[in-house]
PDB file of C-alpha atoms and ligand atoms in Angstrom:
ATOM      1  CA  MET V 665    -184.439  -6.653  62.216  1.00 55.00           C
ATOM      2  CA  ASN V 666    -182.611  -9.784  60.165  1.00 55.00           C
ATOM      3  CA  LEU V 667    -184.920 -11.187  57.903  1.00 70.00           C
ATOM      4  CA  GLN V 668    -182.391 -13.337  56.261  1.00 78.00           C
ATOM      5  CA  GLY V 669    -183.286 -16.514  57.830  1.00 91.00           C
ATOM      6  CA  LEU V 670    -180.740 -18.993  59.595  1.00 93.00           C
ATOM      7  CA  TYR V 671    -180.836 -21.495  56.925  1.00 92.00           C
ATOM      8  CA  GLY V 672    -177.238 -22.604  57.479  1.00 95.00           C
ATOM      9  CA  ALA V 673    -173.845 -22.325  58.817  1.00 97.00           C
ATOM     10  CA  VAL V 674    -172.612 -19.206  57.221  1.00 97.00           C
ATOM     11  CA  PRO V 675    -175.887 -17.256  57.939  1.00 96.00           C
ATOM     12  CA  LEU V 676    -175.657 -18.566  61.711  1.00 97.00           C
ATOM     13  CA  SER V 677    -172.053 -17.173  61.732  1.00 98.00           C
ATOM     14  CA  HIS V 678    -173.416 -13.822  60.516  1.00 97.00           C
ATOM     15  CA  PHE V 679    -176.071 -13.521  63.337  1.00 96.00           C
ATOM     16  CA  PHE V 680    -173.274 -13.905  65.824  1.00 96.00           C
ATOM     17  CA  LEU V 681    -170.993 -11.523  64.136  1.00 97.00           C
ATOM     18  CA  ARG V 682    -173.830  -8.877  64.439  1.00 96.00           C
ATOM     19  CA  GLU V 683    -173.979  -9.311  67.769  1.00 95.00           C
ATOM     20  CA  ARG V 684    -170.577  -9.315  68.614  1.00 96.00           C
ATOM     21  CA  LEU V 685    -168.447  -7.141  66.256  1.00 97.00           C
ATOM     22  CA  LEU V 686    -168.551  -3.296  66.884  1.00 97.00           C
ATOM     23  CA  PRO V 687    -167.517  -0.377  64.911  1.00 98.00           C
ATOM     24  CA  GLY V 688    -164.085   0.199  65.581  1.00 98.00           C
ATOM     25  CA  ASP V 689    -163.128  -3.874  66.394  1.00 98.00           C
ATOM     26  CA  ARG V 690    -160.514  -5.753  64.524  1.00 98.00           C
ATOM     27  CA  ALA V 691    -161.648  -8.869  63.000  1.00 98.00           C
ATOM     28  CA  ILE V 692    -159.682 -12.086  60.797  1.00 98.00           C
ATOM     29  CA  ASP V 693    -161.501 -13.265  57.948  1.00 98.00           C
ATOM     30  CA  ALA V 694    -159.121 -16.658  57.785  1.00 98.00           C
ATOM     31  CA  THR V 695    -160.630 -18.102  54.838  1.00 98.00           C
ATOM     32  CA  CYS V 696    -161.407 -15.177  52.527  1.00 98.00           C
ATOM     33  CA  GLY V 697    -162.503 -16.909  49.307  1.00 97.00           C
ATOM     34  CA  ASN V 698    -164.552 -14.422  46.977  1.00 96.00           C
ATOM     35  CA  GLY V 699    -164.720 -11.867  49.718  1.00 98.00           C
ATOM     36  CA  GLN V 700    -168.298 -12.168  50.829  1.00 97.00           C
ATOM     37  CA  ASP V 701    -167.798 -12.747  54.244  1.00 98.00           C
ATOM     38  CA  THR V 702    -164.717 -10.098  54.442  1.00 98.00           C
ATOM     39  CA  LEU V 703    -167.217  -7.750  52.943  1.00 98.00           C
ATOM     40  CA  PHE V 704    -169.679  -8.444  55.609  1.00 98.00           C
ATOM     41  CA  LEU V 705    -166.986  -7.919  58.420  1.00 98.00           C
ATOM     42  CA  ALA V 706    -165.828  -4.779  56.780  1.00 98.00           C
ATOM     43  CA  GLY V 707    -169.252  -3.443  57.137  1.00 98.00           C
ATOM     44  CA  LEU V 708    -169.457  -4.308  60.401  1.00 98.00           C
ATOM     45  CA  VAL V 709    -166.091  -2.863  62.040  1.00 98.00           C
ATOM     46  CA  GLY V 710    -166.806   0.396  60.210  1.00 98.00           C
ATOM     47  CA  ALA V 711    -164.300   3.018  59.106  1.00 98.00           C
ATOM     48  CA  GLU V 712    -162.320   3.067  62.294  1.00 97.00           C
ATOM     49  CA  GLY V 713    -162.001  -0.883  62.272  1.00 98.00           C
ATOM     50  CA  LYS V 714    -159.806  -3.357  60.585  1.00 98.00           C
ATOM     51  CA  VAL V 715    -159.934  -6.544  58.912  1.00 98.00           C
ATOM     52  CA  TRP V 716    -157.288  -9.076  57.851  1.00 98.00           C
ATOM     53  CA  ALA V 717    -158.481 -11.478  55.264  1.00 98.00           C
ATOM     54  CA  PHE V 718    -156.372 -14.474  54.433  1.00 98.00           C
ATOM     55  CA  ASP V 719    -156.371 -16.871  51.156  1.00 98.00           C
ATOM     56  CA  ILE V 720    -154.140 -19.074  49.398  1.00 97.00           C
ATOM     57  CA  GLN V 721    -155.739 -18.452  45.838  1.00 96.00           C
ATOM     58  CA  ALA V 722    -154.673 -15.322  44.013  1.00 96.00           C
ATOM     59  CA  ALA V 723    -157.542 -15.325  41.856  1.00 95.00           C
ATOM     60  CA  ALA V 724    -160.128 -15.438  44.864  1.00 96.00           C
ATOM     61  CA  LEU V 725    -158.260 -12.630  46.451  1.00 98.00           C
ATOM     62  CA  SER V 726    -158.250 -10.242  43.524  1.00 97.00           C
ATOM     63  CA  LEU V 727    -162.205 -10.945  43.099  1.00 97.00           C
ATOM     64  CA  SER V 728    -162.462  -9.978  46.776  1.00 98.00           C
ATOM     65  CA  LYS V 729    -160.280  -6.783  46.240  1.00 98.00           C
ATOM     66  CA  GLU V 730    -162.891  -5.725  43.317  1.00 98.00           C
ATOM     67  CA  ARG V 731    -165.943  -6.337  45.487  1.00 98.00           C
ATOM     68  CA  LEU V 732    -164.372  -4.402  48.530  1.00 98.00           C
ATOM     69  CA  GLU V 733    -163.366  -1.615  45.998  1.00 98.00           C
ATOM     70  CA  ALA V 734    -166.847  -1.651  44.513  1.00 98.00           C
ATOM     71  CA  ALA V 735    -168.163  -1.313  48.171  1.00 98.00           C
ATOM     72  CA  GLY V 736    -165.989   1.465  49.061  1.00 98.00           C
ATOM     73  CA  LEU V 737    -164.623  -0.524  52.105  1.00 98.00           C
ATOM     74  CA  LEU V 738    -161.083  -1.731  50.620  1.00 98.00           C
ATOM     75  CA  GLY V 739    -159.468   0.727  52.773  1.00 98.00           C
ATOM     76  CA  ARG V 740    -160.126  -1.235  55.810  1.00 98.00           C
ATOM     77  CA  VAL V 741    -159.077  -4.628  54.794  1.00 98.00           C
ATOM     78  CA  SER V 742    -155.611  -6.067  54.461  1.00 98.00           C
ATOM     79  CA  LEU V 743    -155.859  -8.929  51.851  1.00 98.00           C
ATOM     80  CA  VAL V 744    -153.155 -11.321  52.764  1.00 98.00           C
ATOM     81  CA  HIS V 745    -151.790 -13.938  50.075  1.00 98.00           C
ATOM     82  CA  ALA V 746    -150.676 -16.636  52.540  1.00 98.00           C
ATOM     83  CA  GLY V 747    -152.299 -19.654  54.363  1.00 98.00           C
ATOM     84  CA  HIS V 748    -154.198 -18.550  57.739  1.00 98.00           C
ATOM     85  CA  GLU V 749    -151.539 -20.977  59.202  1.00 98.00           C
ATOM     86  CA  ARG V 750    -149.188 -17.747  59.147  1.00 98.00           C
ATOM     87  CA  MET V 751    -151.806 -15.598  60.633  1.00 98.00           C
ATOM     88  CA  ALA V 752    -149.332 -14.736  63.601  1.00 97.00           C
ATOM     89  CA  GLU V 753    -146.580 -13.312  61.234  1.00 98.00           C
ATOM     90  CA  PHE V 754    -149.297 -10.673  59.590  1.00 98.00           C
ATOM     91  CA  VAL V 755    -151.537  -9.884  62.598  1.00 98.00           C
ATOM     92  CA  ALA V 756    -149.702  -8.061  65.655  1.00 95.00           C
ATOM     93  CA  GLU V 757    -153.059  -6.614  67.133  1.00 96.00           C
ATOM     94  CA  ALA V 758    -155.780  -8.322  69.500  1.00 97.00           C
ATOM     95  CA  VAL V 759    -158.964  -9.223  67.444  1.00 98.00           C
ATOM     96  CA  LYS V 760    -162.438  -9.713  68.303  1.00 98.00           C
ATOM     97  CA  VAL V 761    -163.573 -12.122  65.683  1.00 98.00           C
ATOM     98  CA  ILE V 762    -161.799 -14.826  63.726  1.00 98.00           C
ATOM     99  CA  LEU V 763    -164.013 -16.312  60.886  1.00 98.00           C
ATOM    100  CA  PHE V 764    -163.437 -19.611  59.315  1.00 98.00           C
ATOM    101  CA  ASN V 765    -165.554 -20.938  56.484  1.00 98.00           C
ATOM    102  CA  LEU V 766    -163.785 -24.207  55.744  1.00 98.00           C
ATOM    103  CA  GLY V 767    -163.644 -26.460  52.887  1.00 96.00           C
ATOM    104  CA  TYR V 768    -163.360 -25.266  49.089  1.00 94.00           C
ATOM    105  CA  LEU V 769    -164.736 -22.285  46.932  1.00 93.00           C
ATOM    106  CA  PRO V 770    -167.935 -23.316  45.358  1.00 84.00           C
ATOM    107  CA  THR V 771    -166.754 -21.337  42.335  1.00 84.00           C
ATOM    108  CA  GLY V 772    -163.183 -22.977  42.140  1.00 76.00           C
ATOM    109  CA  GLY V 773    -161.589 -26.273  42.167  1.00 78.00           C
ATOM    110  CA  GLN V 774    -162.615 -28.695  45.059  1.00 84.00           C
ATOM    111  CA  GLU V 775    -158.884 -29.610  45.243  1.00 90.00           C
ATOM    112  CA  ILE V 776    -158.058 -26.363  46.809  1.00 93.00           C
ATOM    113  CA  LYS V 777    -159.241 -27.011  50.157  1.00 96.00           C
ATOM    114  CA  THR V 778    -158.521 -26.298  53.891  1.00 97.00           C
ATOM    115  CA  SER V 779    -156.827 -29.074  55.646  1.00 97.00           C
ATOM    116  CA  ALA V 780    -156.614 -30.456  59.115  1.00 97.00           C
ATOM    117  CA  SER V 781    -153.118 -29.581  60.068  1.00 97.00           C
ATOM    118  CA  THR V 782    -153.084 -25.969  58.414  1.00 98.00           C
ATOM    119  CA  THR V 783    -156.705 -25.277  60.190  1.00 98.00           C
ATOM    120  CA  VAL V 784    -155.633 -26.366  63.630  1.00 98.00           C
ATOM    121  CA  ALA V 785    -152.199 -24.488  63.478  1.00 98.00           C
ATOM    122  CA  ALA V 786    -154.212 -21.335  62.571  1.00 98.00           C
ATOM    123  CA  LEU V 787    -156.593 -21.924  65.254  1.00 98.00           C
ATOM    124  CA  ASP V 788    -153.841 -22.336  67.818  1.00 98.00           C
ATOM    125  CA  GLN V 789    -152.464 -18.914  66.715  1.00 98.00           C
ATOM    126  CA  GLY V 790    -155.782 -17.490  66.618  1.00 98.00           C
ATOM    127  CA  LYS V 791    -156.778 -18.433  70.340  1.00 97.00           C
ATOM    128  CA  LYS V 792    -153.829 -16.103  71.281  1.00 97.00           C
ATOM    129  CA  LEU V 793    -154.766 -13.358  69.296  1.00 98.00           C
ATOM    130  CA  LEU V 794    -158.430 -13.248  70.645  1.00 98.00           C
ATOM    131  CA  LEU V 795    -159.458 -10.495  73.034  1.00 97.00           C
ATOM    132  CA  PRO V 796    -161.802 -11.357  76.138  1.00 96.00           C
ATOM    133  CA  ALA V 797    -165.528 -11.917  74.952  1.00 96.00           C
ATOM    134  CA  GLY V 798    -164.153 -12.486  71.199  1.00 97.00           C
ATOM    135  CA  MET V 799    -165.253 -15.463  69.125  1.00 98.00           C
ATOM    136  CA  ILE V 800    -163.576 -17.882  66.733  1.00 98.00           C
ATOM    137  CA  LEU V 801    -166.595 -18.878  64.301  1.00 98.00           C
ATOM    138  CA  ILE V 802    -165.822 -21.993  62.273  1.00 98.00           C
ATOM    139  CA  ALA V 803    -168.234 -22.904  59.579  1.00 98.00           C
ATOM    140  CA  VAL V 804    -167.338 -26.764  59.109  1.00 98.00           C
ATOM    141  CA  TYR V 805    -168.183 -29.046  56.093  1.00 97.00           C
ATOM    142  CA  THR V 806    -167.693 -32.636  56.383  1.00 96.00           C
ATOM    143  CA  GLY V 807    -169.192 -33.693  52.804  1.00 92.00           C
ATOM    144  CA  HIS V 808    -166.038 -33.666  50.751  1.00 92.00           C
ATOM    145  CA  GLY V 809    -162.861 -35.694  50.684  1.00 91.00           C
ATOM    146  CA  GLY V 810    -160.723 -34.876  53.854  1.00 93.00           C
ATOM    147  CA  GLY V 811    -163.844 -32.892  55.314  1.00 95.00           C
ATOM    148  CA  GLU V 812    -164.474 -35.596  58.220  1.00 96.00           C
ATOM    149  CA  GLU V 813    -160.721 -35.852  58.917  1.00 97.00           C
ATOM    150  CA  GLU V 814    -160.343 -31.996  59.140  1.00 98.00           C
ATOM    151  CA  TRP V 815    -163.620 -31.979  61.351  1.00 98.00           C
ATOM    152  CA  ALA V 816    -161.860 -34.537  63.677  1.00 98.00           C
ATOM    153  CA  ALA V 817    -158.902 -32.332  64.059  1.00 98.00           C
ATOM    154  CA  VAL V 818    -160.985 -29.486  64.969  1.00 98.00           C
ATOM    155  CA  LYS V 819    -163.167 -31.047  67.112  1.00 98.00           C
ATOM    156  CA  ALA V 820    -160.085 -32.551  69.041  1.00 98.00           C
ATOM    157  CA  TRP V 821    -158.909 -29.142  69.445  1.00 98.00           C
ATOM    158  CA  ALA V 822    -162.040 -27.316  70.552  1.00 98.00           C
ATOM    159  CA  GLU V 823    -162.487 -30.307  72.971  1.00 98.00           C
ATOM    160  CA  GLY V 824    -159.052 -29.578  74.511  1.00 98.00           C
ATOM    161  CA  LEU V 825    -159.583 -25.633  75.083  1.00 98.00           C
ATOM    162  CA  ASP V 826    -159.643 -25.068  78.937  1.00 96.00           C
ATOM    163  CA  PRO V 827    -163.412 -24.271  79.995  1.00 95.00           C
ATOM    164  CA  HIS V 828    -162.193 -21.550  82.444  1.00 94.00           C
ATOM    165  CA  GLU V 829    -160.892 -19.648  79.440  1.00 96.00           C
ATOM    166  CA  PHE V 830    -163.205 -20.553  76.779  1.00 97.00           C
ATOM    167  CA  ASN V 831    -166.463 -21.519  75.977  1.00 97.00           C
ATOM    168  CA  VAL V 832    -167.318 -23.856  73.153  1.00 98.00           C
ATOM    169  CA  TRP V 833    -170.184 -24.558  71.192  1.00 98.00           C
ATOM    170  CA  GLN V 834    -171.264 -26.628  68.338  1.00 98.00           C
ATOM    171  CA  SER V 835    -174.525 -25.913  66.494  1.00 98.00           C
ATOM    172  CA  ARG V 836    -176.175 -28.131  63.826  1.00 97.00           C
ATOM    173  CA  GLN V 837    -179.309 -28.295  62.146  1.00 96.00           C
ATOM    174  CA  LEU V 838    -181.436 -31.109  63.069  1.00 97.00           C
ATOM    175  CA  ASN V 839    -183.623 -31.343  60.407  1.00 96.00           C
ATOM    176  CA  ARG V 840    -181.111 -31.611  57.681  1.00 96.00           C
ATOM    177  CA  SER V 841    -178.630 -34.297  56.535  1.00 95.00           C
ATOM    178  CA  LYS V 842    -176.032 -35.136  58.783  1.00 92.00           C
ATOM    179  CA  LYS V 843    -173.445 -33.978  55.888  1.00 94.00           C
ATOM    180  CA  ALA V 844    -174.968 -30.384  56.251  1.00 96.00           C
ATOM    181  CA  PRO V 845    -172.635 -27.671  57.233  1.00 97.00           C
ATOM    182  CA  PHE V 846    -172.552 -26.635  60.895  1.00 98.00           C
ATOM    183  CA  LEU V 847    -171.017 -23.753  63.204  1.00 98.00           C
ATOM    184  CA  VAL V 848    -168.407 -24.181  66.064  1.00 98.00           C
ATOM    185  CA  MET V 849    -168.226 -21.148  68.111  1.00 98.00           C
ATOM    186  CA  VAL V 850    -165.521 -20.453  70.614  1.00 98.00           C
ATOM    187  CA  GLU V 851    -165.809 -17.465  73.027  1.00 98.00           C
ATOM    188  CA  LYS V 852    -162.882 -16.191  75.142  1.00 97.00           C
ATOM    189  CA  THR V 853    -164.411 -15.795  78.396  1.00 94.00           C
ATOM    190  CA  PRO V 854    -165.243 -11.941  79.117  1.00 90.00           C
ATOM    191  CA  SER V 855    -164.767 -12.848  82.935  1.00 76.00           C
ATOM    192  CA  GLN V 856    -164.179 -16.214  85.042  1.00 59.00           C
ATOM    193  CA  LEU V 857    -166.716 -15.045  87.668  1.00 56.00           C
ATOM    194  CA  PHE V 858    -169.775 -17.091  86.291  1.00 56.00           C
ATOM    195  CA  TRP V 859    -167.910 -20.304  85.320  1.00 56.00           C
ATOM    196  CA  ARG V 860    -169.929 -22.954  86.838  1.00 57.00           C
ATOM    197  CA  GLY V 861    -167.570 -26.204  85.926  1.00 53.00           C
TER     198      GLY V 861
HETATM  199  C1  LIG Q1220    -165.405 -22.140  51.813  1.00 66.76           C
HETATM  200  S1  LIG Q1220    -164.041 -21.247  51.010  1.00 66.76           S
HETATM  201  C2  LIG Q1220    -164.298 -19.542  51.693  1.00 66.76           C
HETATM  202  C3  LIG Q1220    -165.477 -18.527  51.314  1.00 66.76           C
HETATM  203  C4  LIG Q1220    -165.347 -17.304  51.716  1.00 66.76           C
HETATM  204  N1  LIG Q1220    -165.358 -17.052  53.059  1.00 66.76           N
HETATM  205  C5  LIG Q1220    -166.467 -16.478  50.904  1.00 66.76           C
HETATM  206  O1  LIG Q1220    -167.158 -15.777  51.513  1.00 66.76           O
HETATM  207  O2  LIG Q1220    -166.379 -16.511  49.617  1.00 66.76           O
HETATM  208  C6  LIG Q1220    -162.610 -21.719  51.614  1.00 66.76           C
HETATM  209  C7  LIG Q1220    -161.725 -20.818  51.330  1.00 66.76           C
HETATM  210  O3  LIG Q1220    -160.408 -21.336  52.014  1.00 66.76           O
HETATM  211  C8  LIG Q1220    -159.240 -20.961  51.249  1.00 66.76           C
HETATM  212  N2  LIG Q1220    -158.110 -21.862  51.757  1.00 66.76           N
HETATM  213  C9  LIG Q1220    -157.699 -23.100  51.760  1.00 66.76           C
HETATM  214  N3  LIG Q1220    -156.766 -23.258  52.615  1.00 66.76           N
HETATM  215  C10 LIG Q1220    -156.175 -22.029  53.330  1.00 66.76           C
HETATM  216  C11 LIG Q1220    -155.546 -21.607  53.983  1.00 66.76           C
HETATM  217  N4  LIG Q1220    -154.553 -22.361  54.335  1.00 66.76           N
HETATM  218  N5  LIG Q1220    -155.262 -20.369  54.449  1.00 66.76           N
HETATM  219  C12 LIG Q1220    -156.000 -19.382  53.975  1.00 66.76           C
HETATM  220  N6  LIG Q1220    -157.198 -19.979  53.047  1.00 66.76           N
HETATM  221  C13 LIG Q1220    -157.193 -21.242  52.756  1.00 66.76           C
HETATM  222  C14 LIG Q1220    -159.681 -21.538  49.738  1.00 66.76           C
HETATM  223  O4  LIG Q1220    -158.721 -21.046  48.880  1.00 66.76           O
HETATM  224  C15 LIG Q1220    -161.233 -20.938  49.603  1.00 66.76           C
HETATM  225  O5  LIG Q1220    -160.950 -19.901  49.048  1.00 66.76           O
END
């Protein structure tokens, strides 16, 4: 049983990852940062699975490498020093999950952060890489400069997805500040049989 508590967008994303990501699956961490989410994904996909983890910060990737190496999971992870907007150049296989933890690294400078145009470019590529029943999970932060603009772009992208093809959800904690991070979930429909319009 998971006793970690659903105290925010990231634990909620992990809750869904535990349900959806199975041993042998492929996954993308679009915002590797210090590698905590990458480590979690690498554990779930197992020895036969694979994770691609993108970040534009070399220092963050090298910390992630150490973290994965210490856990004995580096072999199943490709650490990619490139923006996630170049995802399709590096990932040629269909994937079960793509995780975005937007914003900036709390341990790094606030000026290095995700942005509306590159995030939407990555989401566009990601939706094409997704398997049926696969999920894109996006932890969204609006409290920093540029966060609201990025959210407006992500929201427009998500609202434009065809409901025959994608189930799109937003999950927000009602008893926290309006600036608290929240989760957007995009599931590629496993089957169109149950669509109700
Ligand atoms: C909130 S942090 C991610 C935290 C991370 N998932 C972890 O477990 O530590 C956001 C990360 O996105 C990265 N980032 C910003 N723009 C990016 C881009 N275009 N492509 C990939 N990563 C980017 C930042 O460098 C930062 O490390």
